[in-house]
XYZ file of C-alpha atoms in Angstrom:
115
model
C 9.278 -2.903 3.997
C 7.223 -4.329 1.362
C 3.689 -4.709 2.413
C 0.753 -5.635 0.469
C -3.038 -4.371 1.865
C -6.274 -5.693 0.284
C -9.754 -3.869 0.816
C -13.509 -3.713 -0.750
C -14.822 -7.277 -0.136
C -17.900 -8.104 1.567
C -21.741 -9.257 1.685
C -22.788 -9.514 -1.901
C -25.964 -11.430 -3.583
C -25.696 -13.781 -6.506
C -25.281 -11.210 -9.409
C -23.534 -8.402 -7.511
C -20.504 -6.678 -8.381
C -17.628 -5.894 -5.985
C -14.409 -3.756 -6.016
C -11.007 -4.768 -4.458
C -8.341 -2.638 -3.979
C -4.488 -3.744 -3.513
C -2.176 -0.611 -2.009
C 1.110 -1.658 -1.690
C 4.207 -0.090 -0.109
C 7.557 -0.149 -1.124
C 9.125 0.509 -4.542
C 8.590 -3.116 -6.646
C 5.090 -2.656 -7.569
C 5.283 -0.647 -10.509
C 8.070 -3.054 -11.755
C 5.731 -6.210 -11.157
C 3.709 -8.486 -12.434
C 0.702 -8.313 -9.743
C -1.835 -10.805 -9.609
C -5.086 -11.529 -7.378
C -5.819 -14.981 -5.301
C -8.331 -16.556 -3.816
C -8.494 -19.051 -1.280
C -12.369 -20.623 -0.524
C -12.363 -22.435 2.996
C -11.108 -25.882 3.082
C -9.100 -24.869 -1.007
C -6.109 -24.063 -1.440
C -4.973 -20.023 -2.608
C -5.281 -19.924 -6.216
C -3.887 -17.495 -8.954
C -6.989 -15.937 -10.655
C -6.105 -12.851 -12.678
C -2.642 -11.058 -12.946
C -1.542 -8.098 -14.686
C 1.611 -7.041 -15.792
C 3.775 -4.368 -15.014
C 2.615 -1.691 -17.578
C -0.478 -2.911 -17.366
C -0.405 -4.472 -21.270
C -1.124 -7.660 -20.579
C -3.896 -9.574 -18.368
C -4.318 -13.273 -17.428
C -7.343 -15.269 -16.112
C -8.759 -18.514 -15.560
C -11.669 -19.652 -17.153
C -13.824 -19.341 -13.801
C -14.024 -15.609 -13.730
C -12.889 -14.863 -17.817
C -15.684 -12.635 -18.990
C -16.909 -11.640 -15.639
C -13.382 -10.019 -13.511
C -11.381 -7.355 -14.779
C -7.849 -6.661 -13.107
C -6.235 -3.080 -13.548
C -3.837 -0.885 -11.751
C -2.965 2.636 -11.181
C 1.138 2.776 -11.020
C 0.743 6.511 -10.122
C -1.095 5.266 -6.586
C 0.856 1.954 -6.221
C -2.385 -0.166 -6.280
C -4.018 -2.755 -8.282
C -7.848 -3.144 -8.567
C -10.354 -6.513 -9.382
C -13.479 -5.329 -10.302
C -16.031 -8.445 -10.021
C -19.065 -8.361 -12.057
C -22.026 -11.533 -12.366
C -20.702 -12.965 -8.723
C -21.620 -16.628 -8.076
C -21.616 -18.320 -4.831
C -18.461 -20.113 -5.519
C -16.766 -17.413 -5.950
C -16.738 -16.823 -2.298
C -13.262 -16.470 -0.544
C -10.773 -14.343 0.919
C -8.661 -12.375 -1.899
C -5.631 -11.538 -1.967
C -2.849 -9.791 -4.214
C 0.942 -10.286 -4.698
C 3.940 -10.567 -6.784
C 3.511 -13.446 -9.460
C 7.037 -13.418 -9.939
C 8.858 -12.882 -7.015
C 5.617 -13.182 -3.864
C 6.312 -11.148 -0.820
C 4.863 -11.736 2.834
C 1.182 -12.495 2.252
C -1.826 -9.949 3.703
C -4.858 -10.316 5.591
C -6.891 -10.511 2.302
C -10.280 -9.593 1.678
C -13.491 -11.854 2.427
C -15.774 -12.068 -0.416
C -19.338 -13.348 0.487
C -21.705 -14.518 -2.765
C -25.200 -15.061 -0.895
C -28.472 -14.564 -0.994
């Protein structure tokens, strides 16, 4: 069973950094494309950073260029977002899947930018 897990958000002020981890089970990750969302309350989920398979080659939008950096460790099946310079509007829940090919969506991770 493929399952996707997504951990590290919380309570941050404006200029905080943050962590996320993705662990995933099964035996597609280190053959996929893996990319973070984000969904803000009342928004739809949104692609914001993706990484592919070897880990070569890294997309993200212009909201969080500069300031997110996606990575992954293939050895421990998991994918990382480290967020640096937080705003408030980047508060949302976070999640991770396949870009390609998306499997059954987690629980995410709720990312608070307040002061």
């Amino acid at each position: 069973q493929v399952q996707l897990v997504e951990s590290g958000g919380g309570l941050v002020q404006p200029g905080g950094s943050l962590r996320l981890s993705c662990a995933a089970s099964g035996n597609i990750f280190t053959m996929s494309t893996v990319g973070w969302y984000r969904q803000a309350p009342g928004k739809q989920r949104d692609l914001v950073a993706s990484i592919t398979s070897g880990g070569r080659t890294t997309v993200y939008v212009d909201a969080v260029k500069g300031r997110f950096t996606i990575s992954r460790d293939n050895a421990k099946n998991t994918a990382f977002l480290q967020m640096n310079s937080l705003k408030p509007e980047d508060t949302a829940v976070y999640y991770c899947n396949y870009v390609l090919s998306p499997t059954s969506w987690g629980q995410g991770t709720l990312v608070t930018v307040s002061s």
